[in-house]
Amino acid sequence: MTSSDRYGPTRMKDVASAAGVSMTTVSLVLNDKAVGIPAETKQRVLDAAAALGYRPNALAANLRTRTSDTIGFVSDTIATTPYAGAMIQGAQDAAWKAGKLILTINTNGDPAVEAYALNALLGRQVEGIVYAAMYHQMIEVPAAAKEVPLVLLDARSADSEIPSVVPDERGGAYEATSHLISHGHKRIGFLKNTASVPAANERLEGYREALEANAIAFDGELVVAGDSGLAGGYAAAMALLVEPHRPTGLFCFNDAMAAGAARAAHELNLRIPDDLSLVGFDNLELVAPFTNPPLTTMQLPHYEMGVWAVEQLINRIDGEDFSVFHQRMQCPLVERASVGPPPTRT
Amino acid sequence: MTSSDRYGPTRMKDVASAAGVSMTTVSLVLNDKAVGIPAETKQRVLDAAAALGYRPNALAANLRTRTSDTIGFVSDTIATTPYAGAMIQGAQDAAWKAGKLILTINTNGDPAVEAYALNALLGRQVEGIVYAAMYHQMIEVPAAAKEVPLVLLDARSADSEIPSVVPDERGGAYEATSHLISHGHKRIGFLKNTASVPAANERLEGYREALEANAIAFDGELVVAGDSGLAGGYAAAMALLVEPHRPTGLFCFNDAMAAGAARAAHELNLRIPDDLSLVGFDNLELVAPFTNPPLTTMQLPHYEMGVWAVEQLINRIDGEDFSVFHQRMQCPLVERASVGPPPTRT
DNA sequence: CTGTTAGCGCTTTCAC
DNA sequence: GTGAAAGCGCTAACAG
């Protein structure tokens, strides 16, 4: 009130003079570094700060300490996929728990934007960067991103030095197929998608391995490709189901294809799961529970991957735990009602 | 190379001495404020900066200029809704276009986290805050958020001074109902949800108004409530469709309920759209196109709302355009295949 | 046209 | 135990 009547928010200096102490003392108290300061002084500082509505300017502190408590989150596309939310949420929650804030940016896949965005992030002194793709893929990381600790989320890089986390597609497919087998199925088809993304190849592998592990011969005729949407699933399933010696169970590349398969089955008057069992992948929250019957499927661990990515990043920022580089996150089975024992007569 | 061999990133001072000029000159050149500086000098600065890989420390600049080119994005929950992505994307794109970065935080609806989060944001000198809810609702905004320009996204506040943007629910419902009417329907049911959220009430209003505008008497018997999921839609539709004088068209609170209605129709051997026309709401990208037949529905303008919110925020930060306070964003009709003329005999 | 100088608000030796 | 003073990296008067 006395000397420093001025515009703008209260500064530490104001608190100091209000409490009748120096800035050093205020800083010490407010940052819990007040080792030997009497409780009485401490309280006076706290009171003054509260009375003046003091809020430290983090920018100034960060400039001085050369930290920022901020991490960058770069993603290629965020909206076009329903999965994005959970990943971001996981990342946020983990960051928050570590007292960091997240600066988000999305590049829409444009390399020019990407370069610019990285610069903006780095200029703001982010302590690390999470580089997220919105579906499991191989990406090339701009050199600039490597200036700070970096982890890849739902993506991998040819540069194996960059830590990454992706879903365990192979394991998920293995479990999906095994689930069908455990119900007694022996003729199990795989509806794969045509695109050559890691998910496609690895899910096919998992399918094969599960078959092998159970001494069921792999039959190339039982895997048929289609586009990864409902229409593709419909067509692929149709091709398989009209055959005389049709499969009794279908493992589908994703839930959309599974929904297509269900449609094909209905048209052929095959009941699910009595005549045909179905397992999907993705566990789309808006479709899997609502197919008829509700779809048994594999859950993509997006939230967990988001958490892992920033926890790992923070470990690296803190200089700890450089052990695990490439994490494959387990995809849990979500049992609903589309799987049963195979029909007694095929 | 000469005097300042030191650790850490290059600073402006380094560029200055490398180019043989003062920091002022460097600053001027790099910020495009070099009014009368000879091209030759300018080039020398640019070259030196490039050679040294200089990247300005935005924190330092921001401290000095008392700006931050950063806006805060606070949301209650991000993952649990499929809509969130588009809103964030819109916000991001608009922010990026204005040269701002977004600091995101989500509170999971916890007021304690919220208070803390707001402090963190404000401490980092965000220039404004977008406060987003993940579905259209009334919220109470913490006082701290009002210290900087603020706009509400997909939410409204009792405090009418706070600008906000929400979907035009009433208008959407009006158009949905009118669409049915324009196809010749006269007996149109409304499947409403039981929760008393703004969306529910306003969609009911829009439905009534469209009826009135077309001289169709409102019939309370034709509006039946259910929970807002597939099961609720199924039950509500069932109640209506078993009646002898059943409606020929149904406007549903949302796509999930519409999917339930479709299920009920199938069970009753009513074909869509021959025997029954259906209009949904939300245009869920993963369900609406894939119902059988594909669902005609109203699109929620999430991306556009995100854009509007940050554009508005930036206007306010810049001290311009304080005119529009409450925006209701139009919900466009997405025509697919679930609407046709009513059957000739009811 | 360009350099000198004084801070932005904070943390942190180093004295007393 | 607490204060004075230096300085994080930058911008912006103000001279010259």
XYZ file of C-alpha atoms (C1' of nucleotides) in Angstrom:
724
model
C 0.000 0.000 0.000
C 2.753 2.422 0.957
C 5.437 2.610 -1.640
C 4.582 0.444 -4.594
C 1.224 1.455 -5.930
C 1.358 0.215 -9.466
C -0.586 -1.611 -12.069
C -0.396 -5.266 -12.741
C -0.374 -8.299 -10.556
C 1.372 -8.483 -7.213
C 4.981 -9.492 -7.367
C 7.128 -11.178 -4.870
C 8.642 -7.834 -4.007
C 5.206 -6.607 -2.920
C 4.742 -9.572 -0.664
C 8.172 -9.019 0.786
C 7.547 -5.426 1.749
C 4.057 -6.217 3.019
C 5.522 -8.859 5.296
C 8.482 -6.699 6.198
C 11.041 -9.192 4.986
C 13.304 -9.575 1.996
C 12.484 -11.313 -1.241
C 14.850 -14.080 -0.317
C 12.749 -14.942 2.664
C 9.560 -14.911 0.654
C 11.065 -17.128 -1.998
C 12.361 -19.535 0.604
C 9.051 -19.753 2.398
C 6.932 -20.103 -0.691
C 9.110 -22.834 -2.092
C 9.268 -24.827 1.090
C 12.976 -24.301 1.366
C 12.667 -22.358 4.568
C 14.976 -24.517 6.637
C 15.640 -22.312 9.571
C 13.014 -19.636 9.342
C 10.902 -19.160 12.475
C 7.317 -20.281 12.172
C 6.236 -16.802 13.045
C 8.043 -15.163 10.129
C 6.881 -17.906 7.857
C 3.300 -17.295 8.799
C 3.658 -13.578 8.211
C 4.870 -14.226 4.708
C 2.113 -16.691 3.991
C -0.486 -14.267 5.289
C 0.841 -11.406 3.240
C 0.890 -13.544 0.113
C -2.677 -14.667 0.678
C -3.873 -11.168 1.475
C -2.383 -9.765 -1.692
C -3.561 -12.663 -3.808
C -0.016 -13.322 -4.848
C 0.554 -15.832 -7.625
C 4.164 -16.508 -8.624
C 5.076 -15.835 -12.218
C 6.156 -19.231 -13.404
C 7.797 -17.805 -16.495
C 10.199 -15.779 -14.419
C 10.989 -18.682 -12.153
C 11.506 -20.944 -15.107
C 13.812 -18.507 -16.783
C 15.935 -18.418 -13.728
C 15.935 -22.120 -12.983
C 16.181 -23.186 -16.611
C 13.289 -25.553 -16.267
C 9.732 -25.273 -17.435
C 7.767 -28.127 -15.942
C 6.182 -28.431 -19.317
C 6.202 -31.219 -21.839
C 5.207 -31.068 -25.459
C 2.637 -33.361 -27.007
C 2.856 -33.504 -30.765
C 0.320 -35.524 -32.695
C -0.348 -36.031 -36.348
C -4.110 -35.961 -36.205
C -6.278 -35.894 -33.236
C -9.895 -35.669 -34.211
C -10.366 -38.207 -36.899
C -9.902 -41.089 -34.577
C -12.019 -42.081 -31.676
C -8.991 -43.449 -29.883
C -7.167 -40.204 -29.476
C -8.994 -39.050 -26.411
C -7.914 -41.868 -24.175
C -4.270 -41.491 -25.114
C -4.296 -37.817 -24.396
C -6.139 -38.364 -21.189
C -3.570 -40.891 -20.049
C -0.759 -38.544 -20.941
C -2.425 -35.667 -19.137
C -3.096 -37.609 -16.011
C 0.465 -38.862 -15.782
C 1.882 -35.411 -16.460
C -0.344 -33.818 -13.903
C 0.694 -36.348 -11.323
C 4.301 -35.358 -11.911
C 3.465 -31.681 -11.693
C 3.974 -30.977 -15.365
C 1.728 -29.240 -17.820
C 1.229 -30.326 -21.386
C 1.609 -28.093 -24.383
C -0.306 -29.706 -27.232
C 0.056 -29.176 -30.881
C -1.143 -31.107 -33.813
C 0.405 -31.058 -37.161
C -2.361 -32.546 -39.286
C 0.453 -34.532 -40.807
C 1.974 -31.478 -42.472
C 5.794 -31.542 -42.209
C 6.055 -27.758 -42.477
C 3.714 -27.291 -39.570
C 5.597 -29.969 -37.740
C 8.934 -28.214 -38.041
C 7.430 -24.962 -36.980
C 5.564 -26.558 -34.127
C 8.653 -28.253 -32.803
C 10.452 -24.955 -32.818
C 7.670 -23.304 -30.909
C 7.736 -26.069 -28.337
C 11.493 -26.093 -27.974
C 11.588 -22.313 -27.795
C 9.273 -22.578 -24.841
C 11.776 -24.846 -23.194
C 9.669 -27.976 -23.000
C 11.558 -30.562 -21.042
C 10.589 -33.423 -23.282
C 8.305 -34.381 -26.104
C 5.727 -37.081 -26.617
C 5.282 -37.771 -30.242
C 1.946 -39.420 -30.839
C 0.468 -41.061 -33.878
C -3.191 -41.806 -33.938
C -2.814 -45.376 -35.006
C 0.065 -47.787 -34.679
C 2.591 -46.948 -37.398
C 6.203 -46.386 -38.323
C 7.208 -42.764 -38.424
C 10.218 -40.660 -39.076
C 11.020 -38.204 -36.346
C 12.376 -34.758 -37.232
C 15.873 -34.194 -35.909
C 14.785 -31.197 -33.871
C 12.578 -33.384 -31.704
C 15.631 -35.249 -30.511
C 17.116 -32.243 -28.793
C 15.155 -33.138 -25.696
C 14.028 -36.471 -24.294
C 11.477 -37.974 -26.627
C 9.083 -40.876 -26.583
C 6.891 -42.256 -29.308
C 3.273 -43.041 -28.564
C 1.412 -45.548 -30.717
C 4.232 -45.377 -33.193
C 7.704 -46.742 -33.753
C 10.700 -45.369 -35.522
C 13.436 -46.967 -37.556
C 15.764 -45.310 -35.072
C 15.671 -47.886 -32.318
C 17.188 -45.488 -29.834
C 13.878 -43.714 -29.475
C 11.670 -45.249 -26.815
C 8.202 -46.155 -27.922
C 4.981 -47.763 -26.819
C 2.530 -49.556 -29.045
C -0.262 -52.062 -28.473
C 0.732 -55.691 -28.366
C -1.130 -56.548 -31.542
C 0.340 -59.996 -31.847
C -0.471 -60.877 -28.266
C -3.988 -59.552 -28.620
C -4.594 -61.550 -31.753
C -3.149 -64.601 -30.077
C -5.529 -64.224 -27.196
C -8.527 -63.529 -29.411
C -7.876 -66.640 -31.444
C -7.165 -68.707 -28.358
C -10.447 -67.555 -26.907
C -12.249 -68.987 -29.898
C -10.229 -72.185 -29.684
C -10.979 -72.574 -26.007
C -14.650 -72.601 -26.868
C -14.056 -75.554 -29.109
C -13.648 -73.915 -32.486
C -11.320 -75.562 -34.954
C -12.165 -73.826 -38.199
C -11.449 -70.207 -37.487
C -11.321 -67.565 -40.160
C -9.395 -64.320 -40.049
C -10.814 -61.225 -41.666
C -7.761 -59.151 -42.320
C -7.532 -55.676 -43.749
C -5.806 -54.875 -46.970
C -3.585 -52.041 -45.721
C -0.120 -53.112 -44.760
C 0.057 -51.447 -41.361
C 1.862 -53.044 -38.427
C -1.458 -53.879 -36.816
C -2.516 -55.955 -39.799
C 0.615 -58.011 -40.054
C 1.032 -58.578 -36.365
C -2.557 -59.592 -35.811
C -2.207 -62.129 -38.574
C 0.918 -63.466 -36.887
C -0.832 -63.754 -33.563
C -3.655 -65.624 -35.225
C -1.257 -68.084 -36.820
C 0.679 -68.617 -33.659
C -2.430 -69.372 -31.646
C -3.488 -71.897 -34.243
C -0.083 -73.545 -34.176
C 0.083 -73.597 -30.421
C -3.142 -75.577 -30.479
C -2.120 -77.899 -33.257
C -4.595 -76.507 -35.718
C -3.226 -76.347 -39.223
C -3.130 -72.903 -40.726
C -5.356 -72.752 -43.770
C -4.728 -69.874 -46.136
C -8.252 -70.200 -47.478
C -9.595 -69.045 -44.164
C -7.955 -65.675 -44.226
C -9.546 -63.174 -46.488
C -8.802 -59.505 -46.859
C -11.112 -56.553 -47.158
C -11.015 -52.850 -46.495
C -11.052 -52.138 -42.808
C -14.598 -50.803 -42.654
C -17.985 -52.395 -42.265
C -18.340 -53.007 -45.982
C -15.012 -54.785 -46.143
C -15.936 -57.009 -43.241
C -19.254 -57.804 -44.824
C -17.695 -58.815 -48.123
C -14.891 -60.798 -46.577
C -17.191 -62.643 -44.224
C -19.640 -63.355 -47.001
C -16.914 -64.956 -49.081
C -16.074 -67.261 -46.214
C -19.554 -68.047 -44.984
C -21.102 -69.155 -48.242
C -18.572 -71.952 -48.531
C -19.927 -75.385 -47.683
C -17.254 -76.082 -45.105
C -17.511 -72.625 -43.583
C -15.619 -71.541 -40.446
C -17.492 -71.626 -37.153
C -15.556 -68.735 -35.686
C -14.220 -65.507 -37.106
C -11.492 -63.330 -35.737
C -11.864 -59.895 -37.287
C -9.217 -57.264 -37.795
C -11.402 -54.711 -36.089
C -14.846 -54.051 -34.701
C -16.093 -52.407 -37.857
C -15.248 -55.488 -39.882
C -16.826 -57.614 -37.194
C -20.004 -55.576 -37.514
C -19.882 -56.249 -41.250
C -19.421 -59.923 -40.576
C -22.417 -59.882 -38.269
C -24.464 -58.322 -41.030
C -23.404 -61.022 -43.461
C -24.243 -63.686 -40.933
C -27.719 -62.277 -40.390
C -28.382 -62.246 -44.091
C -27.364 -65.859 -44.296
C -29.587 -66.669 -41.350
C -26.660 -67.655 -39.225
C -27.225 -66.853 -35.600
C -24.500 -65.411 -33.417
C -23.067 -67.064 -31.435
C -25.030 -70.261 -32.055
C -23.979 -70.741 -35.647
C -21.046 -68.379 -35.790
C -18.753 -66.898 -33.150
C -17.151 -63.498 -33.632
C -14.246 -61.707 -32.033
C -13.357 -58.163 -32.985
C -10.552 -55.779 -32.116
C -10.508 -52.202 -30.817
C -13.467 -52.301 -28.457
C -15.032 -49.207 -29.919
C -17.083 -47.967 -27.045
C -19.912 -46.836 -29.249
C -20.259 -49.900 -31.376
C -18.964 -53.028 -29.714
C -21.456 -53.013 -26.839
C -24.323 -52.326 -29.221
C -24.018 -54.855 -31.955
C -26.538 -57.638 -31.806
C -25.409 -59.559 -29.839
C -22.816 -57.387 -28.091
C -19.372 -58.052 -29.497
C -16.550 -59.841 -27.755
C -13.419 -57.966 -28.686
C -9.899 -56.929 -27.753
C -9.374 -53.616 -26.064
C -6.705 -51.258 -27.312
C -4.864 -49.942 -24.240
C -4.807 -46.304 -25.255
C -5.080 -44.784 -21.834
C -2.314 -46.997 -20.493
C -0.076 -46.190 -23.413
C -0.549 -42.488 -22.788
C 0.405 -42.941 -19.166
C 3.414 -45.075 -20.001
C 4.672 -42.576 -22.550
C 4.794 -39.651 -20.204
C 6.012 -41.639 -17.232
C 8.836 -42.894 -19.362
C 9.494 -39.410 -20.632
C 9.649 -38.022 -17.142
C 12.035 -40.734 -16.072
C 14.318 -39.722 -18.877
C 13.994 -36.057 -18.059
C 14.973 -36.872 -14.516
C 17.816 -38.985 -15.777
C 16.452 -42.223 -14.386
C 15.532 -45.582 -15.757
C 16.754 -45.870 -19.283
C 16.090 -49.582 -19.329
C 12.927 -50.320 -21.278
C 12.954 -48.854 -24.718
C 10.097 -50.467 -26.533
C 6.971 -51.318 -24.710
C 4.228 -53.456 -26.152
C 1.129 -52.873 -24.110
C -1.217 -55.745 -23.515
C -4.659 -55.690 -25.137
C -7.175 -57.210 -22.759
C -10.042 -59.391 -23.902
C -13.482 -57.913 -23.374
C -15.974 -60.718 -23.241
C -19.484 -59.972 -24.323
C -21.855 -62.267 -26.132
C -20.609 -63.070 -29.591
C -18.662 -66.165 -28.745
C -20.042 -69.580 -27.908
C -19.271 -73.182 -28.687
C -19.366 -74.164 -32.351
C -22.560 -75.712 -33.676
C -22.609 -79.474 -33.227
C -22.994 -80.146 -36.942
C -21.075 -77.982 -39.355
C 34.177 -18.831 -30.530
C 36.377 -16.178 -29.001
C 35.152 -15.097 -25.640
C 32.077 -17.045 -24.677
C 32.807 -20.734 -24.758
C 30.205 -22.136 -22.470
C 27.710 -24.866 -22.015
C 24.096 -24.670 -22.934
C 22.254 -23.450 -25.957
C 23.311 -20.435 -27.969
C 21.966 -17.162 -26.758
C 21.271 -13.994 -28.564
C 24.495 -12.575 -27.185
C 26.433 -15.312 -28.955
C 24.775 -14.500 -32.237
C 25.514 -10.830 -31.722
C 29.212 -11.295 -31.202
C 29.447 -13.826 -34.028
C 27.857 -11.328 -36.361
C 29.842 -8.467 -34.914
C 26.785 -6.445 -33.935
C 24.908 -5.652 -30.768
C 22.070 -7.633 -29.284
C 19.678 -4.895 -30.240
C 20.440 -5.426 -33.863
C 19.999 -9.132 -33.568
C 16.719 -8.733 -31.785
C 15.486 -6.275 -34.361
C 16.442 -8.467 -37.279
C 15.068 -11.650 -35.830
C 11.770 -10.051 -34.964
C 11.304 -8.395 -38.312
C 11.464 -4.973 -36.779
C 14.603 -4.058 -38.668
C 13.236 -0.951 -40.329
C 16.406 0.673 -41.560
C 19.024 -1.974 -41.192
C 21.067 -2.600 -44.349
C 20.334 -5.859 -46.064
C 23.954 -6.777 -45.699
C 23.960 -6.481 -41.914
C 20.664 -8.255 -41.735
C 22.028 -11.135 -43.708
C 25.089 -11.377 -41.506
C 22.856 -11.710 -38.473
C 20.651 -14.288 -40.117
C 23.673 -16.299 -41.178
C 25.227 -16.207 -37.766
C 21.978 -17.297 -36.177
C 21.599 -20.163 -38.609
C 25.226 -21.209 -38.236
C 24.937 -21.343 -34.476
C 21.565 -23.030 -34.546
C 20.142 -20.237 -32.512
C 16.635 -20.661 -31.164
C 15.211 -17.777 -29.128
C 14.177 -18.542 -25.586
C 10.497 -17.729 -25.651
C 10.272 -17.727 -21.881
C 12.728 -14.870 -21.649
C 11.001 -12.900 -24.362
C 7.664 -13.498 -22.750
C 8.891 -12.389 -19.388
C 10.046 -9.162 -20.898
C 7.019 -8.486 -23.076
C 4.520 -9.679 -20.522
C 2.833 -11.896 -23.032
C 2.957 -15.621 -23.479
C 1.233 -16.460 -26.734
C -0.327 -19.281 -24.836
C -3.914 -20.027 -24.017
C -5.243 -22.476 -21.518
C -7.733 -25.180 -22.351
C -9.504 -26.592 -19.334
C -11.895 -29.463 -19.753
C -13.857 -31.580 -17.369
C -13.367 -34.900 -19.092
C -11.812 -35.590 -22.353
C -11.696 -39.274 -23.004
C -15.105 -40.549 -22.211
C -16.727 -38.825 -25.092
C -16.142 -39.344 -28.751
C -16.907 -35.710 -29.431
C -14.000 -34.270 -27.563
C -11.479 -34.736 -30.300
C -13.142 -32.482 -32.801
C -13.555 -29.676 -30.314
C -9.924 -29.797 -29.334
C -8.871 -30.016 -32.920
C -10.901 -26.939 -33.792
C -9.444 -25.071 -30.862
C -5.920 -26.110 -31.785
C -6.248 -25.150 -35.396
C -7.624 -21.730 -34.574
C -4.946 -21.134 -31.964
C -2.198 -22.199 -34.279
C -3.470 -19.881 -36.957
C -3.176 -17.030 -34.497
C 0.302 -18.077 -33.463
C -0.697 -19.274 -30.029
C 0.018 -22.528 -28.298
C -2.442 -24.382 -26.138
C -1.763 -25.569 -22.630
C -4.255 -28.313 -21.879
C -5.389 -29.608 -18.602
C -8.269 -31.736 -17.610
C -9.811 -31.786 -14.266
C -11.793 -35.014 -14.385
C -14.501 -32.929 -12.813
C -12.616 -32.619 -9.545
C -12.927 -29.074 -8.128
C -9.676 -29.365 -6.196
C -7.774 -30.275 -9.316
C -9.558 -27.501 -11.090
C -8.446 -24.827 -8.679
C -4.911 -26.070 -8.773
C -4.941 -26.341 -12.537
C -6.201 -22.829 -12.973
C -3.409 -21.598 -10.779
C -0.843 -23.429 -12.807
C -2.225 -21.984 -16.000
C -2.457 -18.456 -14.683
C 0.988 -18.703 -13.185
C 2.263 -19.484 -16.635
C 0.680 -16.285 -17.838
C -1.843 -17.762 -20.229
C -3.512 -14.938 -22.071
C -6.951 -16.467 -21.937
C -8.805 -19.616 -21.068
C -11.198 -21.845 -22.916
C -13.332 -23.726 -20.515
C -14.758 -26.786 -22.194
C -17.409 -29.231 -21.123
C -17.746 -32.442 -22.978
C -21.455 -32.156 -23.482
C -23.759 -29.193 -23.504
C -24.417 -28.180 -19.901
C -24.646 -25.388 -17.370
C -21.532 -24.939 -15.315
C -20.201 -22.767 -12.583
C -16.896 -21.141 -13.364
C -14.309 -20.688 -10.607
C -13.576 -17.043 -9.918
C -9.901 -17.472 -10.741
C -10.720 -18.273 -14.348
C -12.183 -14.828 -14.777
C -8.873 -13.092 -14.217
C -8.158 -13.423 -17.911
C -10.439 -13.487 -20.929
C -12.546 -16.599 -20.807
C -14.904 -18.401 -23.113
C -17.107 -21.367 -22.479
C -17.148 -24.212 -24.955
C -20.150 -26.526 -25.124
C -21.324 -25.065 -21.865
C -23.120 -22.053 -20.505
C -22.937 -20.268 -17.223
C -25.488 -18.507 -15.106
C -23.174 -15.531 -15.375
C -24.292 -14.152 -18.707
C -21.203 -12.013 -18.993
C -19.148 -15.011 -19.959
C -19.172 -15.684 -23.686
C -20.135 -19.169 -24.682
C -20.795 -21.394 -27.628
C -23.149 -24.351 -27.681
C -24.890 -26.317 -30.397
C -28.199 -24.950 -31.592
C -30.175 -27.870 -30.253
C -33.529 -26.281 -30.837
C -32.713 -25.371 -34.406
C -31.364 -28.834 -35.088
C -34.446 -30.492 -33.717
C -36.593 -28.121 -35.711
C -34.797 -29.051 -38.874
C -34.858 -32.767 -38.129
C -38.584 -32.684 -37.549
C -39.166 -30.497 -40.585
C -37.210 -32.945 -42.663
C -39.621 -35.665 -41.687
C -42.587 -33.399 -42.345
C -41.278 -32.444 -45.748
C -41.330 -36.096 -46.678
C -45.017 -36.205 -45.921
C -45.027 -37.470 -42.360
C -47.809 -36.254 -40.096
C -47.560 -38.610 -37.171
C -44.068 -38.081 -35.852
C -42.876 -39.408 -32.554
C -40.096 -38.024 -30.408
C -37.901 -40.342 -28.421
C -36.582 -38.126 -25.688
C -34.123 -38.934 -22.985
C -34.943 -38.857 -19.335
C -32.060 -36.676 -18.138
C -32.913 -33.011 -17.871
C -29.963 -31.595 -19.769
C -30.293 -28.546 -22.004
C -30.034 -30.734 -25.077
C -33.086 -32.725 -24.048
C -35.339 -29.788 -23.372
C -34.289 -27.779 -26.361
C -34.627 -30.647 -28.774
C -38.139 -31.194 -27.510
C -38.895 -27.530 -28.067
C -37.567 -27.630 -31.595
C -39.705 -30.656 -32.289
C -42.841 -28.901 -31.037
C -42.110 -25.746 -32.941
C -41.626 -27.573 -36.197
C -44.926 -29.335 -35.671
C -46.692 -26.074 -34.943
C -45.124 -24.305 -37.884
C -46.627 -26.975 -40.085
C -50.017 -26.994 -38.441
C -49.600 -30.424 -36.971
C -51.093 -30.739 -33.527
C -48.645 -31.700 -30.810
C -49.637 -35.022 -29.308
C -48.135 -35.822 -25.942
C -48.723 -39.517 -26.538
C -46.118 -39.421 -29.261
C -43.260 -38.351 -27.051
C -41.849 -41.059 -24.886
C -38.779 -40.968 -22.710
C -36.038 -43.521 -22.228
C -32.458 -43.566 -21.124
C -30.193 -42.105 -23.751
C -28.611 -45.370 -24.840
C -29.557 -48.048 -27.280
C -31.700 -49.888 -24.761
C -33.663 -46.761 -23.952
C -34.311 -46.104 -27.601
C -35.405 -49.650 -28.108
C -37.900 -49.554 -25.265
C -39.259 -46.140 -26.129
C -39.686 -47.000 -29.781
C -41.295 -50.288 -28.914
C -43.897 -48.557 -26.792
C -44.795 -46.318 -29.683
C -44.644 -48.823 -32.511
C -46.912 -51.480 -31.080
C -49.775 -49.007 -30.953
C -52.377 -49.455 -33.659
C -52.121 -45.885 -34.855
C -48.339 -45.847 -34.707
C -46.181 -42.947 -35.893
C -44.651 -43.180 -39.352
C -41.600 -41.159 -38.433
C -39.437 -40.951 -35.342
C -37.134 -38.163 -34.310
C -34.694 -39.567 -31.783
C -32.791 -37.720 -29.096
C -29.565 -39.227 -30.307
C -28.051 -41.799 -32.623
C -27.820 -44.450 -29.957
C -31.536 -44.214 -29.304
C -32.144 -44.235 -33.033
C -30.162 -47.440 -33.280
C -32.388 -48.861 -30.562
C -35.445 -47.745 -32.477
C -34.133 -49.446 -35.580
C -33.735 -52.635 -33.604
C -37.303 -52.412 -32.382
C -38.520 -51.795 -35.908
C -36.697 -54.843 -37.215
C -38.216 -57.004 -34.565
C -41.653 -55.770 -35.506
C -40.898 -56.400 -39.150
C -41.128 -52.749 -39.997
C -38.783 -51.808 -42.758
C -36.797 -48.588 -42.690
C -37.555 -46.271 -44.375
C -40.523 -47.919 -46.086
C -42.594 -48.451 -42.980
C -40.796 -46.167 -40.588
C -38.534 -43.161 -41.040
C -35.864 -42.326 -38.518
C -33.811 -39.240 -37.749
C -31.118 -39.274 -35.096
C -28.882 -36.659 -33.529
C -25.089 -36.462 -33.026
C -23.899 -38.074 -36.239
C -21.605 -40.457 -34.429
C -19.048 -41.216 -37.071
C -18.720 -44.800 -36.059
C -22.366 -45.676 -35.821
C -24.588 -43.453 -37.930
C -23.099 -44.464 -41.289
C -23.249 -48.113 -40.341
C -26.732 -48.721 -39.118
C -28.921 -50.606 -41.524
C -29.894 -48.551 -43.419
C -27.433 -45.712 -42.752
C -28.963 -43.173 -40.427
C -30.075 -39.688 -41.349
C -29.096 -37.499 -38.441
C -28.086 -34.058 -37.216
C -24.420 -33.271 -36.923
C -23.068 -31.687 -33.769
C -20.721 -28.888 -34.860
C -17.896 -29.683 -32.486
C -15.028 -28.636 -34.679
C -16.698 -25.334 -35.488
C -17.434 -24.660 -31.847
C -13.791 -25.235 -30.979
C -12.730 -22.778 -33.635
C -15.290 -20.209 -32.586
C -14.271 -20.436 -28.959
C -10.637 -19.649 -29.516
C -11.263 -17.068 -32.202
C -13.577 -15.311 -29.836
C -11.070 -15.652 -27.046
C -8.330 -14.157 -29.156
C -10.540 -11.261 -30.137
C -11.043 -10.552 -26.514
C -7.389 -10.878 -25.717
C -6.686 -8.391 -28.456
C -9.379 -6.133 -27.134
C -11.573 -6.409 -30.206
C -15.103 -7.452 -30.929
C -16.989 -7.821 -27.733
C -20.278 -8.041 -29.555
C -21.479 -11.632 -29.682
C -21.646 -13.221 -26.323
C -23.588 -16.381 -26.796
C -23.267 -18.307 -29.963
C -25.555 -21.153 -30.905
C -23.855 -23.102 -33.613
C -25.975 -24.619 -36.307
C -26.320 -28.397 -36.493
C -26.425 -29.452 -40.122
C -28.623 -32.249 -41.389
C -26.744 -35.280 -42.667
C -28.977 -37.146 -45.051
C -28.448 -40.840 -45.404
C -31.051 -43.459 -45.982
C -33.371 -43.745 -43.026
C -35.993 -41.271 -44.186
C -38.546 -41.745 -46.923
C -42.205 -40.962 -47.508
C -44.670 -42.522 -45.073
C -46.338 -45.773 -46.085
C -49.515 -45.151 -48.053
C -51.663 -47.030 -45.552
C -50.908 -46.604 -41.915
C 21.186 2.930 -38.358
C 23.123 0.763 -34.167
C 24.861 0.401 -29.301
C 24.212 1.130 -24.187
C 21.444 0.472 -20.542
C 17.766 -0.829 -17.735
C 14.742 -3.908 -16.423
C 10.695 -8.194 -16.848
C 9.993 -11.382 -11.827
C 12.225 -14.691 -9.971
C 16.166 -17.755 -7.521
C 20.482 -18.156 -5.403
C 25.097 -17.553 -3.915
C 27.390 -15.069 -0.464
C 27.751 -12.002 3.416
C 26.480 -10.327 7.757
C 18.099 -16.447 10.043
C 17.906 -13.002 6.671
C 19.332 -9.439 3.215
C 21.898 -7.452 -0.941
C 22.988 -8.215 -5.296
C 23.764 -10.682 -9.429
C 21.783 -12.625 -13.357
C 18.482 -16.171 -16.260
C 17.794 -14.372 -21.916
C 15.435 -11.221 -23.850
C 13.209 -6.371 -25.446
C 12.750 -1.495 -25.572
C 13.752 3.208 -24.466
C 16.996 6.378 -25.406
C 21.156 8.138 -27.167
C 24.260 9.133 -30.522
